Amino acid sequence: MSDKAFAVLGLFDSPDGLLAAIPRLRALGLGRLEAYTPYPVHGVEKALGLKKSPLAGMVLVMGLVGALSAFLFQFWATGIDYPIVVGGKSPLAWQAYIPIVFEVMVLFATFTAGLGMLLLLNRLPFYGHPVLSSRAIAAVTRDRFALAVEALGEELDVQAARRALEEAGASPVEVVPLPASDGPYSPNALLRGLLAIAASCLAAGLLTYWGIKLMPVLPPMVHMEDQPRVNAQAPSAFFADGHAMRLPAPGTVARGFLPYGPASREEAAALPNPLPRDAAVLALGKARYGTFCAVCHGPLGDGVPTLTAAYGAKPANLQSRTVREYPDGVIFDVITRGKNAMPSYAWALTEEERWAVVHYVRVLERAQNARDEDLK
Amino acid sequence: MSEIEAGRGAVAPVKTREGGEGLLAALALAGGAGVLAAFFGAPAVRFWANVLLWFCFYATVGLGALFLAALEHLVGARWSVPLRRVAERAGSLVLLAVLLGLPLLFSLSVLYPWTRPEARHQPFVSGKLDGWLNVPFFTARALATFALWGLAFAVLAGLSLRQDRTADPRLTLRLRRFAPAFMALYAVTVTLLAFDWLGGLEPAWYSDIFGVYVFAGSFLAGLSATALGTVRLLSRGRLPGVERDHLYNLGGFLFAFLVFWSYIGFAQYLLMWYANLPEEVFYYADRAQGGWPWVMAALALLHFVLPFFALLPRDRKGDPTLLRRAAALVLVAHLLDLYGLIFPSLSKTVVFSWPEAAFALAFGSLLCLWMRRAQSLGADMPVGDPFLREGLEFRL
Amino acid sequence: MSAPAPSPLPEELAVPRYLEGEVTAGSLDDQVLAFPERKPPLKWFVAFAFTAALAAAGFGFIGYTIATGIGVWGNNRPVFWAFDIINFVFWVGIGHAGTLISAILFLFRKTWRNAIARFSEAMTIFAVMCAGLFPLIHVGRPWLAFWLFPYPNQRALWTNFRSPLLWDVFAVSTYFSVSLMFWYLGLVPDLASLRERTTHPLRKKIYTVLSLGWRGAASHWVHYEKAYLLLAGLATGLVLSVHSVVSFDFAVSVVPGWHMTIFPPYFVAGAIFAGFAMVVLVLVVVRESMDLQNLITLDHLEVMNKVILGVSCLMAYSYFMEAFTAWYSMNPYLHHIFRQYVSGTYGWAGILTLSCNVLAPQVFWFRRARRSYPVMILVALCVTVGMWFERFVIIVISLHQDFLPSAWHLYKPTPVDFAILLGSFGLFFTLVLLFARILPVIATTEVKAILPGAQPHRHGGGHE
């Protein structure tokens, strides 16, 4: 403890006493006045001439900064950087950003209010203030009210201050000395402590980052990757042939597949043409005939193909008596299963289309073999 | 744990217009002539839409003021006792509203689509015509509402005025006992006002927060009217003992409920916008074109942004000039709010010309005249209230 | 305009004192601050053992869930959300009462809140901690929960800012931070008192560090009071917004029964309702076991029961509005689901909700009921149960029978669901017991400021 006085501090029993003493001591101008109370006493700050707190303005500004940053960030992230349409709304739609904007505004404002008040305005935490080691502080936090005359730079007139306080009704009056050396709660120690905390936070953060990167590949998290199911082209001990992939069961057919009915051409001869001979069917038949049949059998069905003579094969003349006497079912069967050099056209024409082509062929035959009465 | 600002004390006189009753009457008559012209010259829908607008305005302001008085009885607040007479006087507007509402009951078919035969074939509407949206039941509900409003005013203002003469503290007890009943009556009638009169313009639309939304606007309107009346009387020295501290509380309530109104309005909008259901969102789609977005933007600005930032600083909430301006702004914005609830449902594009101006002149002046006349209701403060002295002693 | 002579005030109009007997600043310190300073009684240890065991069991089952998968819960299609979200909404709601008491009542200058504010704020923080557990564990891969935060990553992805689930993340974490900040700032002067009173060297160091060197300087009080006022205002905004954002989880969807615009204020009212009931329950236990009847008076409990009654009426209005609007909408899906709320497989839950939330608190119209321990404890329990079931009704009933009948399916909770729910209660009460042991349960600084004679006579007078 040094012998330089930091302040002269007087304790009062009631808030009225404190409030009455302040103007008297202010008038004497012995030093900077500070009051210490267990709770805020109305009128003290006005009596001491303390300025209004600027905290409200700071909080407003930081709140607006928070709101603006939250809005701009969301706008940029979901609207510009990686636009995604959610719920059919434009990626730039502002309505959905409002809740987060509000919350972040409150967050920024809160931290400004709390930390701004503590760190900036009150310069707390500060463990080295001389009053903290005075005798009066225990009473101040309990139920007494203190008025301190603090040294304003030069030496404090301790005797005058003590007299003034006693005359104003303070009892007991105490001289608070300046602390001599750096105690365990001095600013330096505090700073070192804060740096240690910051360093450990950094270390913890890096460790967490590494841990989070590692954690998904540790058990039991990896258990989900190890699933008791069959993968394509993998071996399997379950089946005799060791393959996990199996062939379809015998008799499996493709969807939409129907087996072809007649077992032979003779059976096919008995099939009636299920389609009516109307304009639509004939149009369909003409179109398909033109696509698939006319190349070999010719546009008129007379076996004069549109292919060059170099083709070699000789397609059947559909106008011949043989073909004209075929039942519809035989022509259908020929288209389906092929005959001689003609391959099956079942891949090209559905059953309906084949029957339509049969109708068209009949029309071609009739057209080339018209009778006189057809012209009347 | 509260601060005391320097210089709080009696309120300095505020410059307001004096003795303009004659002028107001002249303006009202001029507006009335315009209203008459609109009755004959403007389309019927236009005319009755304006009547509906002012009916809702008077009703919401009056009910909001009555709510303020009843709230004081409900929670046993003492700081607001000196101001309660102003609220009770403003509550008399419900009587004026009833006068406007009665003719509306004869013109339902002009405004409301569910009265017309096509409604029988509209999805979402046809099913509720028999049980709810029919003229007899609507009229019965409306008349019951009007009767309840009259009852509420008679009890809240009547008992308080009687207490002026007798100073009987048992009347305070009766008022406190009536307060919960008023709250139930208020909840039901404000919801009916919202669903029937305002929501009925779009019978296919529904929103269960709509009653709360109209309540929020109504309470704000009542607060503004009370604040305006209080500042006016204070500036004329007729409320001795009422200090800035009382005004601060009024300003604080105004501020808080501005935020509440905005929250309710935005919540309804956000939910309907997000889900985008055709059977709901057409309400907002109508307000998103035809010039209506300007009205909506003006509403956001006048009803939220401007008064919010004006009232945000602590020492401004108790400043009489600022409070007067903010309260007047909120009242105008409330009118705009009702306009935005009624007119877009009736017109694809913004309508504002001589009929609206005439109605505004007529009924705005009538409002001011009525409030001046209402000052003859009892003393300027509830002198018989046992807590008046304590209320006047209230300091922050 | 002179007032006639006043007649004597009837008893019912008397203003409650909210304080019993002679209380001075010193006696207050001795009464309240003594608890952290001495060894707790046996009943504290018994209670702690019970709640800690419950919490540990709950955590065990949470570990089992994380290791095995969400399949051990009853969640299945179409009821994809069940106990997990019910519990989340329940606990977040309970937190709101604390913020209302400490922040909103502060702004209204209701000084009776000073004696109960500290405890309520602590309960808020603990409730939010319990609530935060559920979104974390219900995601299936909780070790990837950090994906919920928008940090730059090699997938070049951002979080979906348009999802209410993400709004929840921001809202609840903001709420937690703000409540913690508000609570801690209020604690600082009390910690300074503890610092000066204690002689135990380790405790003195801890209190010294935590009290930040607070010395009660008037120049500090100016900024402190401003910060407190601003934080109260900000916390008030949070009371409205946080539970509204939670309600958006449901209301922005199109599920019948969920897409009701009244959800935001309805959820906030429900939160205050459930929270006040929990506060009443805990306060009754605290005031009896810690002999604080002179500071937490029957007047406090009565006014809180009045609030419970008032909010119960708000809930009744909300339920009625929902039912009426469901009918008015002429939407057949809404008609169906509202019928399912009160009939059908889970109709008993709807009836239970209505009885507990609307009927039971009506007993508080009677003054004797408001001041009676058995009645208020029973009603508070009813409200707690009723509010839990209200979320059950909203979530499970709406989900189990929505648009497509072929997808309808019943929901059956598993024992793991129940164990985790009980575990959350265990966690909450463990934290409450620890708080009561370590820190002052009453904000002595705030109560000192409103004792008679605490303020100079020139500025004293009515605080109402």
PDB file of N, CA, C and O in Angstrom, chain B residues 1-2 78-79 124 127-128 132 167 169 176 180 191 195 206-209 263 271 274-275 280 314 383 386-387 394 396, chain C residues 3 7-9 13 15 109 162 164 225 229 244 251-252 259-262 264-265 317 321 324-325 327-330 365 464:
ATOM      1  N   MET B   1     -35.405   0.811 -10.688  1.00  0.00           N
ATOM      2  CA  MET B   1     -34.296   0.672 -11.633  1.00  0.00           C
ATOM      3  C   MET B   1     -34.573   1.487 -12.891  1.00  0.00           C
ATOM      4  O   MET B   1     -34.381   1.045 -13.972  1.00  0.00           O
ATOM      5  N   SER B   2     -35.125   2.659 -12.765  1.00  0.00           N
ATOM      6  CA  SER B   2     -35.430   3.421 -13.982  1.00  0.00           C
ATOM      7  C   SER B   2     -34.794   4.794 -13.900  1.00  0.00           C
ATOM      8  O   SER B   2     -34.477   5.304 -12.839  1.00  0.00           O
ATOM      9  N   ARG B  78     -53.071   2.411 -12.087  1.00  0.00           N
ATOM     10  CA  ARG B  78     -53.402   3.686 -11.460  1.00  0.00           C
ATOM     11  C   ARG B  78     -52.820   4.890 -12.197  1.00  0.00           C
ATOM     12  O   ARG B  78     -53.351   5.978 -12.115  1.00  0.00           O
ATOM     13  N   TRP B  79     -51.735   4.657 -12.959  1.00  0.00           N
ATOM     14  CA  TRP B  79     -51.106   5.816 -13.611  1.00  0.00           C
ATOM     15  C   TRP B  79     -52.025   6.431 -14.650  1.00  0.00           C
ATOM     16  O   TRP B  79     -51.943   7.636 -14.932  1.00  0.00           O
ATOM     17  N   PHE B 124     -66.384 -22.375 -52.208  1.00  0.00           N
ATOM     18  CA  PHE B 124     -65.949 -21.790 -50.939  1.00  0.00           C
ATOM     19  C   PHE B 124     -66.945 -20.793 -50.380  1.00  0.00           C
ATOM     20  O   PHE B 124     -66.764 -20.289 -49.283  1.00  0.00           O
ATOM     21  N   GLY B 127     -71.348 -22.907 -49.580  1.00  0.00           N
ATOM     22  CA  GLY B 127     -71.603 -23.746 -48.408  1.00  0.00           C
ATOM     23  C   GLY B 127     -71.940 -22.987 -47.152  1.00  0.00           C
ATOM     24  O   GLY B 127     -72.552 -23.521 -46.233  1.00  0.00           O
ATOM     25  N   LYS B 128     -71.525 -21.716 -47.090  1.00  0.00           N
ATOM     26  CA  LYS B 128     -71.778 -21.003 -45.842  1.00  0.00           C
ATOM     27  C   LYS B 128     -72.878 -19.961 -45.958  1.00  0.00           C
ATOM     28  O   LYS B 128     -73.089 -19.166 -45.052  1.00  0.00           O
ATOM     29  N   TRP B 132     -74.423 -18.851 -42.367  1.00  0.00           N
ATOM     30  CA  TRP B 132     -73.739 -17.693 -41.828  1.00  0.00           C
ATOM     31  C   TRP B 132     -73.958 -16.437 -42.664  1.00  0.00           C
ATOM     32  O   TRP B 132     -74.351 -15.398 -42.145  1.00  0.00           O
ATOM     33  N   ALA B 167     -68.549   9.844  -6.011  1.00  0.00           N
ATOM     34  CA  ALA B 167     -67.238   9.420  -5.486  1.00  0.00           C
ATOM     35  C   ALA B 167     -67.337   8.095  -4.748  1.00  0.00           C
ATOM     36  O   ALA B 167     -66.625   7.859  -3.769  1.00  0.00           O
ATOM     37  N   PRO B 169     -66.484   4.466  -4.169  1.00  0.00           N
ATOM     38  CA  PRO B 169     -65.465   3.525  -4.644  1.00  0.00           C
ATOM     39  C   PRO B 169     -66.044   2.199  -5.082  1.00  0.00           C
ATOM     40  O   PRO B 169     -65.411   1.459  -5.833  1.00  0.00           O
ATOM     41  N   ARG B 176     -64.451  -2.724 -12.411  1.00  0.00           N
ATOM     42  CA  ARG B 176     -63.446  -3.783 -12.495  1.00  0.00           C
ATOM     43  C   ARG B 176     -64.091  -5.125 -12.768  1.00  0.00           C
ATOM     44  O   ARG B 176     -63.525  -5.968 -13.443  1.00  0.00           O
ATOM     45  N   PRO B 180     -63.734  -7.765 -17.441  1.00  0.00           N
ATOM     46  CA  PRO B 180     -63.594  -9.033 -18.175  1.00  0.00           C
ATOM     47  C   PRO B 180     -64.759  -9.274 -19.134  1.00  0.00           C
ATOM     48  O   PRO B 180     -64.564  -9.780 -20.240  1.00  0.00           O
ATOM     49  N   THR B 191     -64.061  -9.155 -33.758  1.00  0.00           N
ATOM     50  CA  THR B 191     -63.910 -10.247 -34.713  1.00  0.00           C
ATOM     51  C   THR B 191     -65.062 -10.231 -35.718  1.00  0.00           C
ATOM     52  O   THR B 191     -64.857 -10.452 -36.916  1.00  0.00           O
ATOM     53  N   PHE B 195     -64.650 -10.055 -39.649  1.00  0.00           N
ATOM     54  CA  PHE B 195     -65.074 -11.131 -40.533  1.00  0.00           C
ATOM     55  C   PHE B 195     -66.287 -10.745 -41.359  1.00  0.00           C
ATOM     56  O   PHE B 195     -66.377 -11.071 -42.538  1.00  0.00           O
ATOM     57  N   TYR B 206     -60.386 -16.322 -46.226  1.00  0.00           N
ATOM     58  CA  TYR B 206     -60.458 -16.516 -44.784  1.00  0.00           C
ATOM     59  C   TYR B 206     -59.071 -16.371 -44.180  1.00  0.00           C
ATOM     60  O   TYR B 206     -58.069 -16.703 -44.817  1.00  0.00           O
ATOM     61  N   SER B 207     -59.035 -15.866 -42.973  1.00  0.00           N
ATOM     62  CA  SER B 207     -57.774 -15.741 -42.255  1.00  0.00           C
ATOM     63  C   SER B 207     -58.124 -15.598 -40.795  1.00  0.00           C
ATOM     64  O   SER B 207     -58.809 -14.655 -40.421  1.00  0.00           O
ATOM     65  N   ASP B 208     -57.690 -16.557 -39.939  1.00  0.00           N
ATOM     66  CA  ASP B 208     -58.191 -16.441 -38.579  1.00  0.00           C
ATOM     67  C   ASP B 208     -57.474 -15.392 -37.747  1.00  0.00           C
ATOM     68  O   ASP B 208     -57.920 -15.074 -36.658  1.00  0.00           O
ATOM     69  N   ILE B 209     -56.404 -14.806 -38.301  1.00  0.00           N
ATOM     70  CA  ILE B 209     -55.752 -13.741 -37.560  1.00  0.00           C
ATOM     71  C   ILE B 209     -56.398 -12.393 -37.852  1.00  0.00           C
ATOM     72  O   ILE B 209     -56.019 -11.373 -37.266  1.00  0.00           O
ATOM     73  N   TYR B 263     -46.305  -6.546 -36.765  1.00  0.00           N
ATOM     74  CA  TYR B 263     -46.016  -7.974 -36.642  1.00  0.00           C
ATOM     75  C   TYR B 263     -47.205  -8.798 -37.108  1.00  0.00           C
ATOM     76  O   TYR B 263     -47.058  -9.724 -37.893  1.00  0.00           O
ATOM     77  N   LEU B 271     -47.378 -15.637 -44.251  1.00  0.00           N
ATOM     78  CA  LEU B 271     -47.909 -16.995 -44.320  1.00  0.00           C
ATOM     79  C   LEU B 271     -48.654 -17.227 -45.620  1.00  0.00           C
ATOM     80  O   LEU B 271     -48.519 -18.280 -46.238  1.00  0.00           O
ATOM     81  N   TYR B 274     -46.128 -17.310 -48.560  1.00  0.00           N
ATOM     82  CA  TYR B 274     -45.284 -18.491 -48.550  1.00  0.00           C
ATOM     83  C   TYR B 274     -46.025 -19.699 -49.095  1.00  0.00           C
ATOM     84  O   TYR B 274     -45.532 -20.423 -49.933  1.00  0.00           O
ATOM     85  N   ALA B 275     -47.259 -19.917 -48.583  1.00  0.00           N
ATOM     86  CA  ALA B 275     -47.982 -21.113 -49.015  1.00  0.00           C
ATOM     87  C   ALA B 275     -48.541 -20.958 -50.421  1.00  0.00           C
ATOM     88  O   ALA B 275     -48.707 -21.934 -51.140  1.00  0.00           O
ATOM     89  N   GLU B 280     -56.401 -18.469 -51.146  1.00  0.00           N
ATOM     90  CA  GLU B 280     -56.114 -17.459 -50.127  1.00  0.00           C
ATOM     91  C   GLU B 280     -55.396 -16.259 -50.699  1.00  0.00           C
ATOM     92  O   GLU B 280     -55.673 -15.128 -50.357  1.00  0.00           O
ATOM     93  N   ARG B 314     -35.992   7.677 -26.280  1.00  0.00           N
ATOM     94  CA  ARG B 314     -36.721   7.609 -25.024  1.00  0.00           C
ATOM     95  C   ARG B 314     -37.370   8.935 -24.656  1.00  0.00           C
ATOM     96  O   ARG B 314     -38.524   8.972 -24.233  1.00  0.00           O
ATOM     97  N   VAL B 383     -62.945  12.654 -11.463  1.00  0.00           N
ATOM     98  CA  VAL B 383     -62.660  13.245 -10.155  1.00  0.00           C
ATOM     99  C   VAL B 383     -63.139  12.375  -9.007  1.00  0.00           C
ATOM    100  O   VAL B 383     -62.697  12.543  -7.888  1.00  0.00           O
ATOM    101  N   PRO B 386     -61.237   6.800  -6.757  1.00  0.00           N
ATOM    102  CA  PRO B 386     -60.419   6.787  -5.537  1.00  0.00           C
ATOM    103  C   PRO B 386     -58.919   6.795  -5.808  1.00  0.00           C
ATOM    104  O   PRO B 386     -58.139   7.141  -4.929  1.00  0.00           O
ATOM    105  N   PHE B 387     -58.491   6.426  -7.012  1.00  0.00           N
ATOM    106  CA  PHE B 387     -57.054   6.350  -7.291  1.00  0.00           C
ATOM    107  C   PHE B 387     -56.557   7.543  -8.089  1.00  0.00           C
ATOM    108  O   PHE B 387     -55.433   7.523  -8.594  1.00  0.00           O
ATOM    109  N   PHE B 394     -47.997   9.695 -10.154  1.00  0.00           N
ATOM    110  CA  PHE B 394     -47.134   8.760 -10.861  1.00  0.00           C
ATOM    111  C   PHE B 394     -45.942   9.482 -11.474  1.00  0.00           C
ATOM    112  O   PHE B 394     -46.088  10.461 -12.183  1.00  0.00           O
ATOM    113  N   LEU B 396     -42.024   8.400 -13.324  1.00  0.00           N
ATOM    114  CA  LEU B 396     -41.220   7.284 -13.823  1.00  0.00           C
ATOM    115  C   LEU B 396     -40.147   6.869 -12.823  1.00  0.00           C
ATOM    116  O   LEU B 396     -39.542   7.700 -12.192  1.00  0.00           O
TER     117      LEU B 396
ATOM    118  N   ALA C   3     -63.349  17.432  -6.044  1.00  0.00           N
ATOM    119  CA  ALA C   3     -63.784  16.065  -5.762  1.00  0.00           C
ATOM    120  C   ALA C   3     -64.605  16.028  -4.480  1.00  0.00           C
ATOM    121  O   ALA C   3     -64.239  16.664  -3.491  1.00  0.00           O
ATOM    122  N   SER C   7     -65.054   8.122   0.139  1.00  0.00           N
ATOM    123  CA  SER C   7     -65.500   7.140   1.126  1.00  0.00           C
ATOM    124  C   SER C   7     -64.394   6.112   1.303  1.00  0.00           C
ATOM    125  O   SER C   7     -63.509   6.014   0.464  1.00  0.00           O
ATOM    126  N   PRO C   8     -64.485   5.334   2.372  1.00  0.00           N
ATOM    127  CA  PRO C   8     -63.407   4.349   2.615  1.00  0.00           C
ATOM    128  C   PRO C   8     -63.339   3.329   1.488  1.00  0.00           C
ATOM    129  O   PRO C   8     -64.343   2.953   0.915  1.00  0.00           O
ATOM    130  N   LEU C   9     -62.099   2.861   1.194  1.00  0.00           N
ATOM    131  CA  LEU C   9     -61.861   1.973   0.065  1.00  0.00           C
ATOM    132  C   LEU C   9     -62.299   0.552   0.418  1.00  0.00           C
ATOM    133  O   LEU C   9     -61.899   0.029   1.451  1.00  0.00           O
ATOM    134  N   LEU C  13     -60.286  -3.404  -3.389  1.00  0.00           N
ATOM    135  CA  LEU C  13     -59.539  -2.431  -4.183  1.00  0.00           C
ATOM    136  C   LEU C  13     -58.164  -2.137  -3.590  1.00  0.00           C
ATOM    137  O   LEU C  13     -57.409  -1.357  -4.145  1.00  0.00           O
ATOM    138  N   VAL C  15     -54.400  -2.101  -2.733  1.00  0.00           N
ATOM    139  CA  VAL C  15     -53.253  -2.438  -3.565  1.00  0.00           C
ATOM    140  C   VAL C  15     -52.385  -3.448  -2.832  1.00  0.00           C
ATOM    141  O   VAL C  15     -52.030  -3.236  -1.677  1.00  0.00           O
ATOM    142  N   ARG C 109     -42.994  -1.401 -15.752  1.00  0.00           N
ATOM    143  CA  ARG C 109     -42.713  -0.916 -14.404  1.00  0.00           C
ATOM    144  C   ARG C 109     -43.508  -1.619 -13.322  1.00  0.00           C
ATOM    145  O   ARG C 109     -43.861  -1.014 -12.319  1.00  0.00           O
ATOM    146  N   ARG C 162     -34.704 -19.655 -46.871  1.00  0.00           N
ATOM    147  CA  ARG C 162     -36.142 -19.495 -46.950  1.00  0.00           C
ATOM    148  C   ARG C 162     -36.896 -20.555 -46.174  1.00  0.00           C
ATOM    149  O   ARG C 162     -38.107 -20.577 -46.198  1.00  0.00           O
ATOM    150  N   PRO C 164     -38.334 -22.134 -42.758  1.00  0.00           N
ATOM    151  CA  PRO C 164     -38.565 -21.743 -41.362  1.00  0.00           C
ATOM    152  C   PRO C 164     -37.722 -22.542 -40.388  1.00  0.00           C
ATOM    153  O   PRO C 164     -37.491 -22.086 -39.263  1.00  0.00           O
ATOM    154  N   GLU C 225     -28.032   0.874 -16.328  1.00  0.00           N
ATOM    155  CA  GLU C 225     -29.495   0.986 -16.418  1.00  0.00           C
ATOM    156  C   GLU C 225     -29.946   1.128 -17.867  1.00  0.00           C
ATOM    157  O   GLU C 225     -30.959   0.574 -18.276  1.00  0.00           O
ATOM    158  N   LEU C 229     -32.383  -1.443 -19.769  1.00  0.00           N
ATOM    159  CA  LEU C 229     -33.616  -1.018 -20.432  1.00  0.00           C
ATOM    160  C   LEU C 229     -33.618  -1.466 -21.892  1.00  0.00           C
ATOM    161  O   LEU C 229     -34.608  -1.984 -22.402  1.00  0.00           O
ATOM    162  N   SER C 244     -43.111 -16.992 -32.666  1.00  0.00           N
ATOM    163  CA  SER C 244     -43.756 -16.832 -33.972  1.00  0.00           C
ATOM    164  C   SER C 244     -42.961 -17.578 -35.028  1.00  0.00           C
ATOM    165  O   SER C 244     -43.541 -18.230 -35.900  1.00  0.00           O
ATOM    166  N   ALA C 251     -47.019 -23.048 -39.849  1.00  0.00           N
ATOM    167  CA  ALA C 251     -47.999 -22.225 -40.556  1.00  0.00           C
ATOM    168  C   ALA C 251     -47.634 -21.944 -41.998  1.00  0.00           C
ATOM    169  O   ALA C 251     -48.517 -21.632 -42.791  1.00  0.00           O
ATOM    170  N   VAL C 252     -46.350 -22.005 -42.371  1.00  0.00           N
ATOM    171  CA  VAL C 252     -46.034 -21.731 -43.780  1.00  0.00           C
ATOM    172  C   VAL C 252     -46.317 -22.939 -44.661  1.00  0.00           C
ATOM    173  O   VAL C 252     -46.272 -22.831 -45.882  1.00  0.00           O
ATOM    174  N   HIS C 259     -51.846 -24.603 -41.558  1.00  0.00           N
ATOM    175  CA  HIS C 259     -51.760 -23.330 -42.275  1.00  0.00           C
ATOM    176  C   HIS C 259     -52.870 -22.403 -41.808  1.00  0.00           C
ATOM    177  O   HIS C 259     -53.799 -22.095 -42.547  1.00  0.00           O
ATOM    178  N   MET C 260     -52.787 -21.995 -40.550  1.00  0.00           N
ATOM    179  CA  MET C 260     -53.772 -21.053 -39.999  1.00  0.00           C
ATOM    180  C   MET C 260     -53.009 -19.797 -39.639  1.00  0.00           C
ATOM    181  O   MET C 260     -52.038 -19.846 -38.892  1.00  0.00           O
ATOM    182  N   THR C 261     -53.472 -18.650 -40.136  1.00  0.00           N
ATOM    183  CA  THR C 261     -52.684 -17.434 -39.943  1.00  0.00           C
ATOM    184  C   THR C 261     -52.612 -17.014 -38.484  1.00  0.00           C
ATOM    185  O   THR C 261     -51.738 -16.244 -38.106  1.00  0.00           O
ATOM    186  N   ILE C 262     -53.507 -17.514 -37.630  1.00  0.00           N
ATOM    187  CA  ILE C 262     -53.486 -17.093 -36.242  1.00  0.00           C
ATOM    188  C   ILE C 262     -52.353 -17.765 -35.478  1.00  0.00           C
ATOM    189  O   ILE C 262     -52.128 -17.441 -34.300  1.00  0.00           O
ATOM    190  N   PRO C 264     -49.024 -17.507 -35.312  1.00  0.00           N
ATOM    191  CA  PRO C 264     -47.996 -16.755 -34.579  1.00  0.00           C
ATOM    192  C   PRO C 264     -48.469 -16.212 -33.234  1.00  0.00           C
ATOM    193  O   PRO C 264     -47.896 -16.602 -32.202  1.00  0.00           O
ATOM    194  N   PRO C 265     -49.534 -15.368 -33.142  1.00  0.00           N
ATOM    195  CA  PRO C 265     -49.893 -14.899 -31.801  1.00  0.00           C
ATOM    196  C   PRO C 265     -50.456 -16.000 -30.916  1.00  0.00           C
ATOM    197  O   PRO C 265     -50.283 -15.967 -29.697  1.00  0.00           O
ATOM    198  N   TYR C 317     -60.192 -18.027 -27.050  1.00  0.00           N
ATOM    199  CA  TYR C 317     -60.508 -17.266 -28.266  1.00  0.00           C
ATOM    200  C   TYR C 317     -59.813 -17.893 -29.472  1.00  0.00           C
ATOM    201  O   TYR C 317     -60.415 -18.065 -30.531  1.00  0.00           O
ATOM    202  N   MET C 321     -61.563 -19.377 -32.703  1.00  0.00           N
ATOM    203  CA  MET C 321     -61.308 -18.787 -34.018  1.00  0.00           C
ATOM    204  C   MET C 321     -60.833 -19.835 -34.998  1.00  0.00           C
ATOM    205  O   MET C 321     -61.211 -19.833 -36.163  1.00  0.00           O
ATOM    206  N   PHE C 324     -63.858 -21.961 -35.923  1.00  0.00           N
ATOM    207  CA  PHE C 324     -64.794 -21.216 -36.762  1.00  0.00           C
ATOM    208  C   PHE C 324     -64.220 -20.998 -38.153  1.00  0.00           C
ATOM    209  O   PHE C 324     -64.903 -21.193 -39.154  1.00  0.00           O
ATOM    210  N   THR C 325     -62.958 -20.581 -38.219  1.00  0.00           N
ATOM    211  CA  THR C 325     -62.345 -20.329 -39.524  1.00  0.00           C
ATOM    212  C   THR C 325     -62.242 -21.618 -40.320  1.00  0.00           C
ATOM    213  O   THR C 325     -62.389 -21.603 -41.546  1.00  0.00           O
ATOM    214  N   TRP C 327     -64.342 -24.003 -40.326  1.00  0.00           N
ATOM    215  CA  TRP C 327     -65.657 -24.193 -40.944  1.00  0.00           C
ATOM    216  C   TRP C 327     -65.878 -23.176 -42.045  1.00  0.00           C
ATOM    217  O   TRP C 327     -66.302 -23.498 -43.153  1.00  0.00           O
ATOM    218  N   TYR C 328     -65.553 -21.909 -41.750  1.00  0.00           N
ATOM    219  CA  TYR C 328     -65.813 -20.795 -42.663  1.00  0.00           C
ATOM    220  C   TYR C 328     -65.050 -20.963 -43.972  1.00  0.00           C
ATOM    221  O   TYR C 328     -65.497 -20.527 -45.027  1.00  0.00           O
ATOM    222  N   SER C 329     -63.896 -21.643 -43.900  1.00  0.00           N
ATOM    223  CA  SER C 329     -63.072 -21.759 -45.099  1.00  0.00           C
ATOM    224  C   SER C 329     -63.725 -22.629 -46.159  1.00  0.00           C
ATOM    225  O   SER C 329     -63.355 -22.570 -47.327  1.00  0.00           O
ATOM    226  N   MET C 330     -64.696 -23.479 -45.745  1.00  0.00           N
ATOM    227  CA  MET C 330     -65.334 -24.390 -46.701  1.00  0.00           C
ATOM    228  C   MET C 330     -64.297 -25.276 -47.382  1.00  0.00           C
ATOM    229  O   MET C 330     -64.469 -25.683 -48.528  1.00  0.00           O
ATOM    230  N   TRP C 365     -61.201 -17.456 -11.445  1.00  0.00           N
ATOM    231  CA  TRP C 365     -62.081 -16.290 -11.275  1.00  0.00           C
ATOM    232  C   TRP C 365     -62.316 -16.038  -9.782  1.00  0.00           C
ATOM    233  O   TRP C 365     -62.648 -14.927  -9.379  1.00  0.00           O
ATOM    234  N   GLU C 464     -46.700   2.800  -9.898  1.00  0.00           N
ATOM    235  CA  GLU C 464     -47.738   2.276 -10.793  1.00  0.00           C
ATOM    236  C   GLU C 464     -48.265   3.431 -11.608  1.00  0.00           C
ATOM    237  O   GLU C 464     -49.372   3.491 -11.949  1.00  0.00           O
TER     238      GLU C 464
END
